[in-house]
Short mmCIF file of C-alpha atoms in Angstrom, two decimals:
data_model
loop_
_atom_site.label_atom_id
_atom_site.label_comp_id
_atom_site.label_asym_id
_atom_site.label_seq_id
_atom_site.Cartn_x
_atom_site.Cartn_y
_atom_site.Cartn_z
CA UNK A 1 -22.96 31.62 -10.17
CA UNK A 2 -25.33 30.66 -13.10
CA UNK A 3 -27.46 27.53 -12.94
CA UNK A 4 -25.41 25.56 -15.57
CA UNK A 5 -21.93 26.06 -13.60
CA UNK A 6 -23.58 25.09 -10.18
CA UNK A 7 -24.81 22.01 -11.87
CA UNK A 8 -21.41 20.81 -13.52
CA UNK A 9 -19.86 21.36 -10.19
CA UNK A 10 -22.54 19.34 -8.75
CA UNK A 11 -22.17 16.78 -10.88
CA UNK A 12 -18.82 15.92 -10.86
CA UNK A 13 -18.49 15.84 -6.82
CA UNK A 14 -21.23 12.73 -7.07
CA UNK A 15 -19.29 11.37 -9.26
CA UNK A 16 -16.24 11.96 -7.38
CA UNK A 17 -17.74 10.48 -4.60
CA UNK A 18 -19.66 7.73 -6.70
CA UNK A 19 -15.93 6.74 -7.88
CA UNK A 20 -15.11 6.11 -4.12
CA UNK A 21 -17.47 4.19 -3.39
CA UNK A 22 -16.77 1.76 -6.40
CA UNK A 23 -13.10 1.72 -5.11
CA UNK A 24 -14.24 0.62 -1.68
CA UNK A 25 -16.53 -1.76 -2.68
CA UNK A 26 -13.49 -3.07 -5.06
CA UNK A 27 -10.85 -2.94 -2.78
CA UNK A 28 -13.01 -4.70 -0.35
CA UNK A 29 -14.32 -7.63 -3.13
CA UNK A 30 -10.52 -8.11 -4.32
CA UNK A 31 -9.78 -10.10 -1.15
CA UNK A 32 -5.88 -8.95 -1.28
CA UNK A 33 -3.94 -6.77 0.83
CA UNK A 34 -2.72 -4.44 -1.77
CA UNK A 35 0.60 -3.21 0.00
CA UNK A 36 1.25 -7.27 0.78
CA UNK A 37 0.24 -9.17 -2.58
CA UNK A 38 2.78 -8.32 -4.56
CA UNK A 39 2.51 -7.50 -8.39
CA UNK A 40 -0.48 -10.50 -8.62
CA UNK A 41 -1.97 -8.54 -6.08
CA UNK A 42 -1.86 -5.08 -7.83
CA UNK A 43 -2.86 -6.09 -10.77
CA UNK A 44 -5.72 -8.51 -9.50
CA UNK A 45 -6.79 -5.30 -7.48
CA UNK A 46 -6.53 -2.66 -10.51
CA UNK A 47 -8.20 -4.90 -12.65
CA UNK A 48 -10.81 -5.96 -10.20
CA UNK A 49 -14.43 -4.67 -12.11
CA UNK A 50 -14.89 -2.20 -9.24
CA UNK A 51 -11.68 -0.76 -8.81
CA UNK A 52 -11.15 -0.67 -12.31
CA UNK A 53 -14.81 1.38 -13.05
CA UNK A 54 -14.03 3.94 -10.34
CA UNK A 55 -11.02 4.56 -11.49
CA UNK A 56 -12.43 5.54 -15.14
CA UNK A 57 -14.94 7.47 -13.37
CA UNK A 58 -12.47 9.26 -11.45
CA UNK A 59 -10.99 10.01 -14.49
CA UNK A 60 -14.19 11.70 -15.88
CA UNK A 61 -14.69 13.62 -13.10
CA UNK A 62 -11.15 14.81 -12.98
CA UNK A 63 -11.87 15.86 -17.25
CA UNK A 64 -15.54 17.79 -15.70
CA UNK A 65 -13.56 19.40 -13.27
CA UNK A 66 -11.15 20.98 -16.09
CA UNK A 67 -14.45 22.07 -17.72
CA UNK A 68 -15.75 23.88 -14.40
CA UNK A 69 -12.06 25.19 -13.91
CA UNK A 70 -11.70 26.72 -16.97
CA UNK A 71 -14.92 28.82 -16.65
CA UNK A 72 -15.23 29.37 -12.21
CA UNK A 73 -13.40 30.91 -10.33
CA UNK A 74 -11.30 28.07 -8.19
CA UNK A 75 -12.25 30.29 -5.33
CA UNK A 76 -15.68 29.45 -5.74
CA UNK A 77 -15.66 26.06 -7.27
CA UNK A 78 -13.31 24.07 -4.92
CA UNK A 79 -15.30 24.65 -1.29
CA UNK A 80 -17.66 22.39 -3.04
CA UNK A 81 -15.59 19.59 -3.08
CA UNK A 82 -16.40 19.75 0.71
CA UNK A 83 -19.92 18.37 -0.78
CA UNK A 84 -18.03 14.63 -1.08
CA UNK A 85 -18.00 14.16 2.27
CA UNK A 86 -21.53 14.22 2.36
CA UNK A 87 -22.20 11.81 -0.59
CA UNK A 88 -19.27 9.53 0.87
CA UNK A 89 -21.57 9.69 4.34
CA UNK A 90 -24.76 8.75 3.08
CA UNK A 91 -22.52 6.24 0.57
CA UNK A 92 -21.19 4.45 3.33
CA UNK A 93 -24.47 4.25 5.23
CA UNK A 94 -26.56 3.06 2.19
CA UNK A 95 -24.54 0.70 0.77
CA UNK A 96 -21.39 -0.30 2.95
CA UNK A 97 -23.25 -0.16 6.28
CA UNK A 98 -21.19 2.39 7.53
CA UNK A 99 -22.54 3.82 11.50
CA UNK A 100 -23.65 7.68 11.09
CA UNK A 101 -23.65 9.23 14.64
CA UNK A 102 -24.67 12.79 15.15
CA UNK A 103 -20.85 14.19 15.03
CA UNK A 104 -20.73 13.01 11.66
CA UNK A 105 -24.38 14.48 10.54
CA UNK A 106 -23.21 18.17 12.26
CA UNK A 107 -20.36 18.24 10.35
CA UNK A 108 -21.85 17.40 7.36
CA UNK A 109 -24.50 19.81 7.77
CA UNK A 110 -21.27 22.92 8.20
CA UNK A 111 -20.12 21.66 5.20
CA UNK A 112 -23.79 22.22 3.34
CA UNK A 113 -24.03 25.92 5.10
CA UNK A 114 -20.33 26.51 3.61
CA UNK A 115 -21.46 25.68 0.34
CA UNK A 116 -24.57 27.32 0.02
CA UNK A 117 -22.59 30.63 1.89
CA UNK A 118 -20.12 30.56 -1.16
CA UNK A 119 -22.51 29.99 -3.52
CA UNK A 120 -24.99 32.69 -2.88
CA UNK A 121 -21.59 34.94 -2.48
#
């Protein structure tokens, strides 16, 4: 895989993961249970700043992703998706105060050696 191709990839899993975070931080600023407050609650919630910016850059990830798709092999591209769950990790730690424990650091560490297996393959 050429340089250019392993960076698009890269780049749109952080911002996959960046648009998670903003949805958690959203969902948890919005102050609403969103299955219990009704349409006010919806909307407050999908118009809430955060929600409403990881949404759109959800959105942009999802129009990278085409980009990578139309010129990887899915094969190749998709086990680095796996890559989220380690920008979600250190995410949650940095900036939601999520607990790490070493369970969650081994797995995350598999899911690197994946990734670098399939992309040196």
């Amino acid at each position: 895989m050429n340089t250019m191709n392993l960076s698009v990839i890269l780049v749109t899993v952080f911002m996959s993961a960046c648009a998670q975070l903003l949805l958690k931080l959203g969902m948890q600023r919005a102050g609403v249970d969103f299955m219990q407050g009704g349409v006010a609650g919806i909307l407050r919630v999908l118009f809430s700043p955060h929600v409403f910016s990881g949404i759109f850059v959800y959105a942009v990830s999802v129009l990278v992703w085409l980009w990578v798709l139309s010129r990887v092999d899915l094969s190749i591209a998709y086990p680095f998706v796996g890559l989220s769950f380690i920008f979600t990790l250190l995410f949650g730690y940095a900036f939601l105060g999520e607990s790490v424990n070493a369970m969650r650091i081994g797995g995350s560490l598999l899911i690197a050696a994946g990734c670098i297996f399939v992309a040196k393959s």
